[in-house]
Coordinates of C-alpha atoms in Angstrom, one line a residue:
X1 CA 93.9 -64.6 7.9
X2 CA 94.8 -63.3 11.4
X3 CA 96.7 -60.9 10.5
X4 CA 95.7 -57.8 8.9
X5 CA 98.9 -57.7 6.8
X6 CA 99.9 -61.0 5.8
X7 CA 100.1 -62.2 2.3
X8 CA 99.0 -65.2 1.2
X9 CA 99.3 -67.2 -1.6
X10 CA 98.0 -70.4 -2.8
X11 CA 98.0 -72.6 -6.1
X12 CA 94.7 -74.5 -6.9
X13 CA 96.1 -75.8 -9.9
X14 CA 99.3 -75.4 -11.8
X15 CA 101.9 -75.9 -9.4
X16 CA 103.3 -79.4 -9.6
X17 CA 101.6 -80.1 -13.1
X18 CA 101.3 -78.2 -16.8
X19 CA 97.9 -76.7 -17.6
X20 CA 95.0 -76.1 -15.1
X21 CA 96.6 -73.0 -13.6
X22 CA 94.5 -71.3 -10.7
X23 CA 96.3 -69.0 -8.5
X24 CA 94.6 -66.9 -5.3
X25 CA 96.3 -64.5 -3.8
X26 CA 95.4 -63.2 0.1
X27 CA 95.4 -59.6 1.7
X28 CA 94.0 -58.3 4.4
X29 CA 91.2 -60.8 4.7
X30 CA 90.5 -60.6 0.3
X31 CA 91.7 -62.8 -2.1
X32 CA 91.6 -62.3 -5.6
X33 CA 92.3 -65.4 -8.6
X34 CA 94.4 -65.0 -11.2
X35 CA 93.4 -67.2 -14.3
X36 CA 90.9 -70.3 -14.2
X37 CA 92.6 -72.7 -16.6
X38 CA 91.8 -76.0 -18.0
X39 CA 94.0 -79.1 -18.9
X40 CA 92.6 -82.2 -21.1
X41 CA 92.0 -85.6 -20.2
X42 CA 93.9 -88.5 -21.1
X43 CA 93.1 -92.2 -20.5
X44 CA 93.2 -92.1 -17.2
X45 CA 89.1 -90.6 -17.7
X46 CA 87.6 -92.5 -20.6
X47 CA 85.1 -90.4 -22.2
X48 CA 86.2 -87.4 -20.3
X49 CA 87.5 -84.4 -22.9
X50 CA 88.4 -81.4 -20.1
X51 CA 89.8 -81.8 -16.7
X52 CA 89.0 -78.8 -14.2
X53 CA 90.6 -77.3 -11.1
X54 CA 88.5 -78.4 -7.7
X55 CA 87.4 -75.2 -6.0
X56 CA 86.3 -75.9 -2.8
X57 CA 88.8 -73.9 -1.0
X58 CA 87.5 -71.1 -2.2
X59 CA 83.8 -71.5 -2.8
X60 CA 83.6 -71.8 0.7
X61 CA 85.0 -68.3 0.9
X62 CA 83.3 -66.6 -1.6
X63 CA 82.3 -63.8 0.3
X64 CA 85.7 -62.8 0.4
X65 CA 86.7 -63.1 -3.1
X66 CA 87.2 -59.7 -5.0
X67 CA 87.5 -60.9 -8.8
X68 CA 89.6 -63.3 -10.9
X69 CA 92.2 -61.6 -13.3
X70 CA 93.4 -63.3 -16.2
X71 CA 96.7 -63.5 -17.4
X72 CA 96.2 -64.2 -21.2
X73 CA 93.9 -66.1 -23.4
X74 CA 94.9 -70.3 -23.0
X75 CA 92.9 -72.5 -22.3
X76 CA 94.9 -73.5 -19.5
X77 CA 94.0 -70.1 -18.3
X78 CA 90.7 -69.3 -19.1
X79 CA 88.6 -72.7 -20.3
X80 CA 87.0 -73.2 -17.1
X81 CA 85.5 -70.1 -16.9
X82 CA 82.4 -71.0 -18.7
X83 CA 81.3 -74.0 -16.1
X84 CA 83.0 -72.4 -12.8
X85 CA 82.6 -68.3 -12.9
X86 CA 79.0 -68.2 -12.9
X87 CA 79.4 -70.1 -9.5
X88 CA 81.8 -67.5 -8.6
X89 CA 80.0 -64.5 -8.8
X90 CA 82.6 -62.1 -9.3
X91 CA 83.8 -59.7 -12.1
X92 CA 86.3 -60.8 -14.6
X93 CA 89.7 -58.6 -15.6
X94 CA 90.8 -59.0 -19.0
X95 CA 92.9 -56.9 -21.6
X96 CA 90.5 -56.8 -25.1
X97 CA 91.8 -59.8 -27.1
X98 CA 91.3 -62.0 -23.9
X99 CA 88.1 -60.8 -23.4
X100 CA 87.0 -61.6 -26.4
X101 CA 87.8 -64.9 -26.0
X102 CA 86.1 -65.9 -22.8
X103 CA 83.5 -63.4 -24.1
X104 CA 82.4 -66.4 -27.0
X105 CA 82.9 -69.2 -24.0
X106 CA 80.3 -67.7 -22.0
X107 CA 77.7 -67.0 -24.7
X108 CA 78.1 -70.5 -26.2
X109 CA 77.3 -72.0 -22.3
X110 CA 74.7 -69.1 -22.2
X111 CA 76.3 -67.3 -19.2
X112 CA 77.4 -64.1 -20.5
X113 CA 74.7 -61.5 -19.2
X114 CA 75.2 -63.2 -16.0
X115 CA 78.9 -62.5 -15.8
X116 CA 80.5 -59.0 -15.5
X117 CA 83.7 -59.1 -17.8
X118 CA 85.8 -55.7 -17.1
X119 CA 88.0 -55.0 -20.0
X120 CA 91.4 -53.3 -19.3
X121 CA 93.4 -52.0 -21.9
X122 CA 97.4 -53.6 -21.7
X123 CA 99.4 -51.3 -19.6
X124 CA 96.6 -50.2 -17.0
X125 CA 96.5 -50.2 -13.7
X126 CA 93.2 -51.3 -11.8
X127 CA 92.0 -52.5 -8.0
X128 CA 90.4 -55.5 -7.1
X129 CA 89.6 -54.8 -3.8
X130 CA 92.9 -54.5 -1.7
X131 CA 94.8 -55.5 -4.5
X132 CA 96.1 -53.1 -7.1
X133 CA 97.1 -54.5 -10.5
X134 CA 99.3 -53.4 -13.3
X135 CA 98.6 -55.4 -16.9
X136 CA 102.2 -55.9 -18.2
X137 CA 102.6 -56.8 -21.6
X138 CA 104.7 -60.0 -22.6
X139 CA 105.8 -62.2 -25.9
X140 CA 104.0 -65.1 -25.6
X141 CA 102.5 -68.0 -28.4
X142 CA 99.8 -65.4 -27.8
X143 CA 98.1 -62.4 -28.2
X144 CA 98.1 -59.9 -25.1
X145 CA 99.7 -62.4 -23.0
X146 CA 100.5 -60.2 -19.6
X147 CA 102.3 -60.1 -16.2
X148 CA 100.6 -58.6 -13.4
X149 CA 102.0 -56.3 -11.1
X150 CA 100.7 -56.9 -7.6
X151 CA 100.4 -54.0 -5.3
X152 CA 99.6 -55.0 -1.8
X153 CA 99.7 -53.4 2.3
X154 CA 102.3 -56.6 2.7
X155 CA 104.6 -56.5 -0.7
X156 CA 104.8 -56.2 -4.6
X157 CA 104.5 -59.4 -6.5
X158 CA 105.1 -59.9 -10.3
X159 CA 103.4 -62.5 -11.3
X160 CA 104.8 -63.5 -15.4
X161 CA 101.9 -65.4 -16.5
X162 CA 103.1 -67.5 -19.5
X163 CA 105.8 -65.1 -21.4
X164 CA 109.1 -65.5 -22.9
X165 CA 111.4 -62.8 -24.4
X166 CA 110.8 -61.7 -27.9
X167 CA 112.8 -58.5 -29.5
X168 CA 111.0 -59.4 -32.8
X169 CA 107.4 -60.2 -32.1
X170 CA 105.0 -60.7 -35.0
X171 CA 102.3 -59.2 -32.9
X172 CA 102.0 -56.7 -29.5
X173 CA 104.4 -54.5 -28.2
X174 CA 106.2 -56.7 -25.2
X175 CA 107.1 -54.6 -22.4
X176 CA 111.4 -53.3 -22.8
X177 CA 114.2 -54.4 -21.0
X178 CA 113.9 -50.4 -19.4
X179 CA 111.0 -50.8 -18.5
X180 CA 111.1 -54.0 -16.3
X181 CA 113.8 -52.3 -14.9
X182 CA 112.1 -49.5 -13.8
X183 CA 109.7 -52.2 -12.2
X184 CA 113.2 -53.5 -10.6
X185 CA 114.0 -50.4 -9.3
X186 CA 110.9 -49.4 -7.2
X187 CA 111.2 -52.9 -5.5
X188 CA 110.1 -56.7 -6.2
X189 CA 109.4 -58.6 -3.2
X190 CA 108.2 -61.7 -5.1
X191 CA 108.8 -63.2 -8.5
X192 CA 105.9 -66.2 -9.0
X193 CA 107.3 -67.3 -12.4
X194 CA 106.5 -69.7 -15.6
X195 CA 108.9 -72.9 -14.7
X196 CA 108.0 -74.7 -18.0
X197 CA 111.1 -74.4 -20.2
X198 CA 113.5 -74.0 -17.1
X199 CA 115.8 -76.9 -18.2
X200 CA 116.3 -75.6 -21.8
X201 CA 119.9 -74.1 -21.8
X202 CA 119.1 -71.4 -24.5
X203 CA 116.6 -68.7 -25.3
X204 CA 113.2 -70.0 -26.8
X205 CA 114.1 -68.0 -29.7
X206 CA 111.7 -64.9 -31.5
X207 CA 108.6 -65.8 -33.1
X208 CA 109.8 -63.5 -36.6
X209 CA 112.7 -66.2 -37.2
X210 CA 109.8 -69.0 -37.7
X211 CA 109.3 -67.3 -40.8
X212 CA 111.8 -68.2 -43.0
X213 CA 111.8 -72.0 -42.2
X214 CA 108.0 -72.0 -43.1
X215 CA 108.6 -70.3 -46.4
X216 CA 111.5 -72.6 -48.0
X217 CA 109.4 -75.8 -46.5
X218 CA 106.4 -74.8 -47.9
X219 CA 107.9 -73.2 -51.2
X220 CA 109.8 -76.3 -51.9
X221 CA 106.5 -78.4 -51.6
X222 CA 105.5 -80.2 -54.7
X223 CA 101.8 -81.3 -53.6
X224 CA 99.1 -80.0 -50.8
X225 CA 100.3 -78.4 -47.5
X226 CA 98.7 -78.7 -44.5
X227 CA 100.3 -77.0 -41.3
X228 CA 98.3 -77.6 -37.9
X229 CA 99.9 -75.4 -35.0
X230 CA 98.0 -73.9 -32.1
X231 CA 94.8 -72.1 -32.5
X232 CA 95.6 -69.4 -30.2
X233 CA 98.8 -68.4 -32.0
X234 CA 97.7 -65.3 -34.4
X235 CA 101.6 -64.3 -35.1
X236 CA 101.8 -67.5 -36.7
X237 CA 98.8 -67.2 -38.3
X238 CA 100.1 -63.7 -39.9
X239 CA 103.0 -65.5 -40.8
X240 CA 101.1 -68.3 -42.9
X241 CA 98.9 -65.8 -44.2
X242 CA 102.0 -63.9 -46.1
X243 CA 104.1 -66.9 -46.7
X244 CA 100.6 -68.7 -48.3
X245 CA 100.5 -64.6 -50.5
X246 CA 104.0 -64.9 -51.5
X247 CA 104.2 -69.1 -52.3
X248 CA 100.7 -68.4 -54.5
X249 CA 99.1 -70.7 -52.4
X250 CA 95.1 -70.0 -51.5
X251 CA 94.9 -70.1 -47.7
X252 CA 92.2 -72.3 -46.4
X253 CA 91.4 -72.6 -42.6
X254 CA 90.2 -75.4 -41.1
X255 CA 88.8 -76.0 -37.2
X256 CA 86.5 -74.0 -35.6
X257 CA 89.4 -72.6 -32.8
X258 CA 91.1 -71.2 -35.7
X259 CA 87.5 -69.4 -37.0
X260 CA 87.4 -67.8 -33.6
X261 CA 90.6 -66.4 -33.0
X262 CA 90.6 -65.2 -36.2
X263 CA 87.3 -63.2 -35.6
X264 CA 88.6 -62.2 -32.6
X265 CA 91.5 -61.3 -33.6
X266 CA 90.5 -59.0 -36.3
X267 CA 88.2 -57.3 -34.1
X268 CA 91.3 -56.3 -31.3
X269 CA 93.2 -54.8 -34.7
X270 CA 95.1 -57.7 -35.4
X271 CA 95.6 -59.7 -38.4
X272 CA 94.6 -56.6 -40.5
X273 CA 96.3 -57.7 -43.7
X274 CA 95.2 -61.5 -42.9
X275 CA 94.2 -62.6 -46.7
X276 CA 90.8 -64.1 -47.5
X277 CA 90.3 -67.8 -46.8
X278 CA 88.5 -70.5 -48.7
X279 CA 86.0 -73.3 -47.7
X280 CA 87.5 -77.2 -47.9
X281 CA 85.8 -77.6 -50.8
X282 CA 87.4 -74.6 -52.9
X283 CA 90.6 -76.2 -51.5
X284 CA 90.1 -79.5 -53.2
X285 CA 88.6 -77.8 -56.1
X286 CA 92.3 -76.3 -57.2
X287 CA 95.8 -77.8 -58.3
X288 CA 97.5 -79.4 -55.2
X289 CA 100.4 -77.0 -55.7
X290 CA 97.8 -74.0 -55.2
X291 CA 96.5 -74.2 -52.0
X292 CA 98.3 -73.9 -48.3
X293 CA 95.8 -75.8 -45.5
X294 CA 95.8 -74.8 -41.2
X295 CA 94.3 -76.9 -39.2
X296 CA 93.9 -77.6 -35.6
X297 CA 94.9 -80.8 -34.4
X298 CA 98.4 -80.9 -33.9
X299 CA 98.5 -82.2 -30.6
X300 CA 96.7 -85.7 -32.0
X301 CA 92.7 -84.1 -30.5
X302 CA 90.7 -86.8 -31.3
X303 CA 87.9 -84.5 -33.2
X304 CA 90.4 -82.3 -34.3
X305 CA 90.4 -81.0 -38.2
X306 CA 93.9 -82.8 -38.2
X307 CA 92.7 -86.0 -37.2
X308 CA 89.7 -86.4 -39.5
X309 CA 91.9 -85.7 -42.1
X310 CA 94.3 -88.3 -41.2
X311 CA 91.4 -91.0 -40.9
X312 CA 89.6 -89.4 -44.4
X313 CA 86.7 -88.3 -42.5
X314 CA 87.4 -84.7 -43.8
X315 CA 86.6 -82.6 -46.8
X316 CA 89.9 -82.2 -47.1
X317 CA 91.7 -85.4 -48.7
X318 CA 95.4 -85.3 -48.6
X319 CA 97.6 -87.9 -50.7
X320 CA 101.1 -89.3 -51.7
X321 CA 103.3 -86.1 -52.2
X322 CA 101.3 -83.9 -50.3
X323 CA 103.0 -82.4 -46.9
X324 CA 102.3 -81.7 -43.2
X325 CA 104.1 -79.3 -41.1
X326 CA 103.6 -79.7 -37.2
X327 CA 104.5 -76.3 -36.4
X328 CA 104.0 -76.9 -32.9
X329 CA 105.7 -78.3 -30.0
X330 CA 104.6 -82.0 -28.7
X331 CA 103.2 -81.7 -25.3
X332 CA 104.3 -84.3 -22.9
X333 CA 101.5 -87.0 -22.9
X334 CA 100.5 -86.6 -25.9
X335 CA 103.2 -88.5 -27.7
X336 CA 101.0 -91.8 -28.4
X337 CA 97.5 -89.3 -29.6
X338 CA 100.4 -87.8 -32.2
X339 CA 101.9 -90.9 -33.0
X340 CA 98.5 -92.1 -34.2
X341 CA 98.0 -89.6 -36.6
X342 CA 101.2 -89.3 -38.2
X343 CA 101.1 -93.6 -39.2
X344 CA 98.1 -93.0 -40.5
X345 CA 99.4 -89.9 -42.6
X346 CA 102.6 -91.6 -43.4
X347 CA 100.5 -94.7 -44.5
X348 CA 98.9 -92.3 -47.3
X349 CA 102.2 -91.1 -48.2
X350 CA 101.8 -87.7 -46.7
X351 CA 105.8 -86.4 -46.1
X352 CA 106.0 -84.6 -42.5
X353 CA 108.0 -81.9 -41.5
X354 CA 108.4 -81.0 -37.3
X355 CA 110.6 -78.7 -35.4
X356 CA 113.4 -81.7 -35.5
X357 CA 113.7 -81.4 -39.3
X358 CA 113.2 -77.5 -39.7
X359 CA 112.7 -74.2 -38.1
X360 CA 108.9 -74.6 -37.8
X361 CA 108.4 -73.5 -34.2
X362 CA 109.7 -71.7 -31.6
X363 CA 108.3 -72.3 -28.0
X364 CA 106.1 -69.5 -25.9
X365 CA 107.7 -69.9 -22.3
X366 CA 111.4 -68.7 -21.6
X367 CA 114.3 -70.8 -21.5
X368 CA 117.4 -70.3 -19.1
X369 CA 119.1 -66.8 -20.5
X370 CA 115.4 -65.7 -21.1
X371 CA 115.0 -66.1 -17.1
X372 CA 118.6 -65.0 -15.9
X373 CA 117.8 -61.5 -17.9
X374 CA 114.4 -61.1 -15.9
X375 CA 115.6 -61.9 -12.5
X376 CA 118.7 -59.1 -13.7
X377 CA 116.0 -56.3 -14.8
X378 CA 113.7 -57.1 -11.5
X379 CA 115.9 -58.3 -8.9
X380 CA 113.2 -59.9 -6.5
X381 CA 113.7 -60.9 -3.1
X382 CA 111.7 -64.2 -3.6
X383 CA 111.1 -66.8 -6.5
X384 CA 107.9 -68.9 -6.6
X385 CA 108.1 -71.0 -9.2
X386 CA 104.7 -72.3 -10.6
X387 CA 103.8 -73.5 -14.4
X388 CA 105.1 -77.0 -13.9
X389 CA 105.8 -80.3 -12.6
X390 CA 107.9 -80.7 -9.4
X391 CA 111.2 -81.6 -11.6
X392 CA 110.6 -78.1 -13.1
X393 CA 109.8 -76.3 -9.9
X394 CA 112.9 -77.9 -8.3
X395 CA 115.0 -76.9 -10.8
X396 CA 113.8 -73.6 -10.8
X397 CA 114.4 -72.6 -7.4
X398 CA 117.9 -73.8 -7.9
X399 CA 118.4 -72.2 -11.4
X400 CA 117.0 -68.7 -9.7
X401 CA 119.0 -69.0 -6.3
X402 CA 122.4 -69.8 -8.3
X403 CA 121.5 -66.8 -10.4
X404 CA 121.3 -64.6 -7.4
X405 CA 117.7 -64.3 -6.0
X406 CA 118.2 -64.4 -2.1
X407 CA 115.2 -67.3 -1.7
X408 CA 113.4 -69.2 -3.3
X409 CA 110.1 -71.1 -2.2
X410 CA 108.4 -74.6 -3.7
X411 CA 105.2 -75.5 -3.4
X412 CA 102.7 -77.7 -5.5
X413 CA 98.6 -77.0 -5.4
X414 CA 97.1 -77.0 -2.4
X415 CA 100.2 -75.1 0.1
X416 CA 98.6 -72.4 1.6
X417 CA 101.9 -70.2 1.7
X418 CA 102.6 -66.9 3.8
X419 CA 104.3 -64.7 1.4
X420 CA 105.0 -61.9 3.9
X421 CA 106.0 -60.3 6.4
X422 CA 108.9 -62.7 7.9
X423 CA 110.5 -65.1 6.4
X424 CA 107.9 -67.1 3.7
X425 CA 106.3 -70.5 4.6
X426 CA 103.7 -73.1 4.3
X427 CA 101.1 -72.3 6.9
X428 CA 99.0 -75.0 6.1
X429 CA 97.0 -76.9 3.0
X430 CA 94.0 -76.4 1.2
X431 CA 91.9 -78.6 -0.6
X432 CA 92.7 -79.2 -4.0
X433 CA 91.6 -82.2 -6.5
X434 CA 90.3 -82.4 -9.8
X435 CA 86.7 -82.1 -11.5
X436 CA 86.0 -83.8 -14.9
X437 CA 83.3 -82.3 -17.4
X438 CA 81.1 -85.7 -18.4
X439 CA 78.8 -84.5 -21.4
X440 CA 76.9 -80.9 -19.9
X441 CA 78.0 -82.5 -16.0
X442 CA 80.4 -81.7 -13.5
X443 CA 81.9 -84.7 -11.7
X444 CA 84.7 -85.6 -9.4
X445 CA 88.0 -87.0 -11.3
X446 CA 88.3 -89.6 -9.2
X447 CA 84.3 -90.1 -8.3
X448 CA 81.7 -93.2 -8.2
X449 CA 80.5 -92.1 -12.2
X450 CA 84.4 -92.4 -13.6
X451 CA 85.9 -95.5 -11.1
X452 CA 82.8 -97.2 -12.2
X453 CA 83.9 -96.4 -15.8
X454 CA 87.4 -97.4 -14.9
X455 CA 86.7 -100.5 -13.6
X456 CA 84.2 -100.9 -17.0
X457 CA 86.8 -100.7 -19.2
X458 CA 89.2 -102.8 -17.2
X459 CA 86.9 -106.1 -16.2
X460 CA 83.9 -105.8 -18.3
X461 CA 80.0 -106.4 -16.9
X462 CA 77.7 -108.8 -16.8
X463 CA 74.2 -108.7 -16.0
X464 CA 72.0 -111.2 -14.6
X465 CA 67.9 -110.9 -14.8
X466 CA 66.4 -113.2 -12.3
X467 CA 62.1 -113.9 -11.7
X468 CA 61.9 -115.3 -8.3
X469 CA 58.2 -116.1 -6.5
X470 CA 56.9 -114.2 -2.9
X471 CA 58.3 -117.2 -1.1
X472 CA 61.8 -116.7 -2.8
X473 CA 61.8 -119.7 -5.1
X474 CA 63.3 -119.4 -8.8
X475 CA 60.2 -118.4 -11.1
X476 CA 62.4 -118.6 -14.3
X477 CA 65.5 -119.6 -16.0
X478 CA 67.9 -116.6 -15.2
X479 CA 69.1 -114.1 -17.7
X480 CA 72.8 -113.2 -18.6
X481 CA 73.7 -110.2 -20.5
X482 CA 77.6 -109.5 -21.5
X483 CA 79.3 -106.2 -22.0
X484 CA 83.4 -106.4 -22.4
X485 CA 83.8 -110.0 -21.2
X486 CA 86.5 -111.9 -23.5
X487 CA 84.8 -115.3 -24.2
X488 CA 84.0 -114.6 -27.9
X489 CA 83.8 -117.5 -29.8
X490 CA 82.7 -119.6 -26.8
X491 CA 80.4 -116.3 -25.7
X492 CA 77.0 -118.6 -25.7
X493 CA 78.3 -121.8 -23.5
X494 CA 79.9 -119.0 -21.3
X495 CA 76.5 -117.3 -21.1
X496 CA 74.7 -121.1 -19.9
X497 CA 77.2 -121.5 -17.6
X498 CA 77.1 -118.4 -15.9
X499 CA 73.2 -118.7 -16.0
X500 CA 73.4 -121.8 -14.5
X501 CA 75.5 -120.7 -11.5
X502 CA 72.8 -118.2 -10.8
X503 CA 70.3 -120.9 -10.8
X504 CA 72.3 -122.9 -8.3
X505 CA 72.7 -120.4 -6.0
X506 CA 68.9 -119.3 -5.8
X507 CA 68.8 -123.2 -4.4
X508 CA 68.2 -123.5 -0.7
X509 CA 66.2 -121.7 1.9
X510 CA 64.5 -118.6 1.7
X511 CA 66.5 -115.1 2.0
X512 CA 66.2 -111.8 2.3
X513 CA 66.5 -109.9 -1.1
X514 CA 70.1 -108.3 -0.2
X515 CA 71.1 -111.8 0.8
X516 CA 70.1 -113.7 -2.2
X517 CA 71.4 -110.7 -4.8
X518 CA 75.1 -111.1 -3.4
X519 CA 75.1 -115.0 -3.5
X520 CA 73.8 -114.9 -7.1
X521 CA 77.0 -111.8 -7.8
X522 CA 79.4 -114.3 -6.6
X523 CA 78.3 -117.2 -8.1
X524 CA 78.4 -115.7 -11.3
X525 CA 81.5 -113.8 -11.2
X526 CA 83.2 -117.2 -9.9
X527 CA 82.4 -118.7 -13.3
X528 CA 83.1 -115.8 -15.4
X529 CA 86.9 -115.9 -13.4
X530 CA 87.1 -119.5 -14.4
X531 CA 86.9 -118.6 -17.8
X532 CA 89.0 -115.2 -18.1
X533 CA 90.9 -114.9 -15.3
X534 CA 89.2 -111.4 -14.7
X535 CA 86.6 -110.5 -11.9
X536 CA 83.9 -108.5 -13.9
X537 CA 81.1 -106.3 -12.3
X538 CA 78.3 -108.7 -12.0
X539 CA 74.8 -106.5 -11.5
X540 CA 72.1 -108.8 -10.6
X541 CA 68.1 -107.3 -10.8
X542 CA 65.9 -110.0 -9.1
X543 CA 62.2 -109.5 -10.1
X544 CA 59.2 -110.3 -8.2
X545 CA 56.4 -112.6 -10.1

């Protein structure tokens, strides 16, 4: 930064996608990070579980990084904390219930004495170096989900976080329409806001009214009842735990997520009149009638509670007449992953129930009234939309200019943008990319380890052992070794083909090792194209005798 006052801004994940959010903000030659997030893999990285944010950009400016403050507890905020903030260095910002959280993540990876967490209680203000900071409570699928309030030399930001509006929360104490007033009146200069529900014409609705469309699904339910929802959400949690009281059902919990927030929970003061749970086995051990099941696995995870149960992997058996209640919403993606699991439920009779046949859910982020009242109460100069793909930060900068904000600015990860002073623009680009976690190791997304998998899983391998004397001469019959190939039935003449292919091409004058290795590749995958159509990796190990 050249000059003294600018302020910067620039999304290293988030901005152009859902999930992975990483923001950095720049002052007077600082920058500070708000959240670290995660997102999860799909097939596009086979065997790969958690995607995380690439931080090059700023790793190679570490000694000008103040701290990372987190917004709220989501993975998409916080999960790559545990592999990426001991690298870091610097102290994390957290309200209690938050801190708790990434508190556990550290100690499982064995991090946590090597990490300062600072816990700030909602509603204080702190500084991180130029940058003075204001926790502002939200309603969110969460507990402790905050705003920040951004004081800088060049202008005051308010950045939402994940939030919606909520005058009946479950849990927390949202900040009041007043009060994000009186944040209006002193002066916004830039709104950077949660895009994800922008196209939804009405208000995400209050997390009390969920409630009553649990109760008369679950009280109407003849057998078992599982409902999976998200871990993190403890209001709905509180809201199982008195509609399971008041149905006479025993509440049993099932996923490890859910055993954590719960602990966590209780410690922060929530969930105080949460009743006791029983084990999987107590659950099976009563009348189907008597027992009301949560589990984790809603969005069709693969190791999830929900999906063992589904395959009968799990202590806990469900059968014809027994229900499931998704009370969740389907993330984009993950249609196929869901789809999965609820044949195989439906193919044990299991009845379902999801937000399209009754008022199971309501969603965390802030349709279009919810973000026409908070532009009202703050009146910013500037909207930054982040929190989504492009179609939602479009749309949001159109929704907030037609609503009255005098500019709005879109950019995707990697813009390095100059808020302030003058008129905001893109300056210029920082690296951004993706890192995948393979097993306990860090790799590039898009790297030798997982294009070598990719092509794996597209075309197969074959290997070919070959003995060959000093003088280069064939000192054996070669050796062919299938993984993936689609001969089947015909797999053993395929296999003395190939191996005669390699044996023709060792034919001929003496060659160098490099030389000889790449005639016998060819050779082989020439016949194994003949037979499939396909071009499959072809390794070939040529040993001395």
């Amino acid at each position: 930064m050249s000059k003294n006052d600018e302020l910067l801004f620039c999304a290293l994940g988030g901005s152009g996608e859902i999930g992975m959010n990483v923001n950095l903000y720049g002052s007077r030659g600082r920058w500070v990070m708000v959240d670290c997030g995660v997102t999860f893999a799909d097939h596009q990285y086979p065997g790969i579980d958690l995607v995380l944010p690439d931080l090059a950009f700023i790793e190679e400016r570490l000694d000008k990084l103040d701290g990372i403050v987190i917004t709220h507890g989501h993975e998409d905020h916080i999960g790559a904390l545990p592999y990426l903030a001991d690298e870091l260095g610097v102290p994390i910002y957290a309200t209690p219930f938050t801190a708790g959280l990434i508190r556990h993540k550290l100690e499982e990876e064995r991090i946590a004495d090597r990490i300062k967490l600072r816990v700030i209680q909602p509603g204080d203000a702190f500084k991180v170096g130029p940058f003075g900071f204001e926790f502002v409570p939200m309603s969110h699928s969460i507990p402790e989900a905050n705003a920040l309030l951004i004081d800088t030399p060049a202008g005051r930001i308010f950045h939402t976080g994940d939030w919606k509006l909520d005058a009946d929360p479950v849990i927390g104490k949202p900040a009041s329409a007043e009060q994000l007033t009186a944040i209006g009146d002193k002066g916004v200069d830039v709104l950077v806001c949660d895009s994800t529900n922008v196209f939804n014409a009405e208000a995400s609705g209050s997390e009390s009214t969920v409630r009553t469309g649990l109760m008369e699904t679950i009280a109407k339910a003849r057998g078992r009842v599982l409902v999976t929802t998200f871990a993190s959400n403890a209001a709905r949690l509180q809201t199982l735990g008195e509609v399971a009281e008041e149905t006479g059902r025993a509440l049993c919990v099932a996923g490890r997520s859910l055993d954590r927030i719960i602990k966590v929970a209780k410690a922060c003061g929530y969930l105080r009149n949460f009743p006791d749970t029983i084990t999987p086995e107590e659950a099976m051990r009563l009348p189907r009638n008597e027992v009301l099941i949560v589990a984790t696995g809603g969005q069709g995870e693969e190791r999830a509670a929900l999906a063992r149960v589904a395959a009968g992997s799990h202590p806990i058996k469900l059968d014809s007449g027994d229900t499931v209640i998704f009370s969740s919403k389907q993330i984009p993606g993950n249609e196929v992953a869901i789809g999965r699991i609820q044949n195989a439920l439906a193919g044990k009779g299991v009845k379902m129930v999801t937000e399209k046949q009754a008022h199971v859910h309501v969603s965390g982020h802030p349709g279009q009234p919810e973000l026409a009242a908070l532009y009202g109460w703050l009146r910013p100069k500037l909207l930054v939309p982040v929190h989504g793909e492009m179609r939602h930060l479009m749309e949001h900068a159109r929704f907030g200019q037609a609503q009255g904000i005098p500019n709005a600015l879109v950019q995707t990860d990697g813009d390095l943008v100059r808020l302030a002073p003058g008129k905001p623009e893109k300056i210029g680009h920082a690296q951004v990319g993706r890192l995948v976690l393979d097993g306990d190791v860090i790799l590039p997304a898009d790297g030798a380890t997982i294009n070598e998998r990719r092509r794996l899983g597209l075309y197969g391998q074959i290997s070919v052992a070959v003995a060959v004397t000093q003088h280069g001469r064939l000192a054996g019959a070669p050796q062919v070794r299938l993984q993936g190939i689609p001969v089947e039935e015909e797999r053993p003449e395929f296999i003395a083909e190939a191996e005669e292919a390699a044996a023709e091409a060792m034919q001929g004058a003496r060659r160098d090792r490099d030389r000889l290795r790449e005639d016998i590749r060819l050779a082989v995958r020439r016949c194994a194209t003949r037979w499939t159509g396909k071009k499959p990796m072809v390794d070939v190990l040529i040993l001395e005798v």
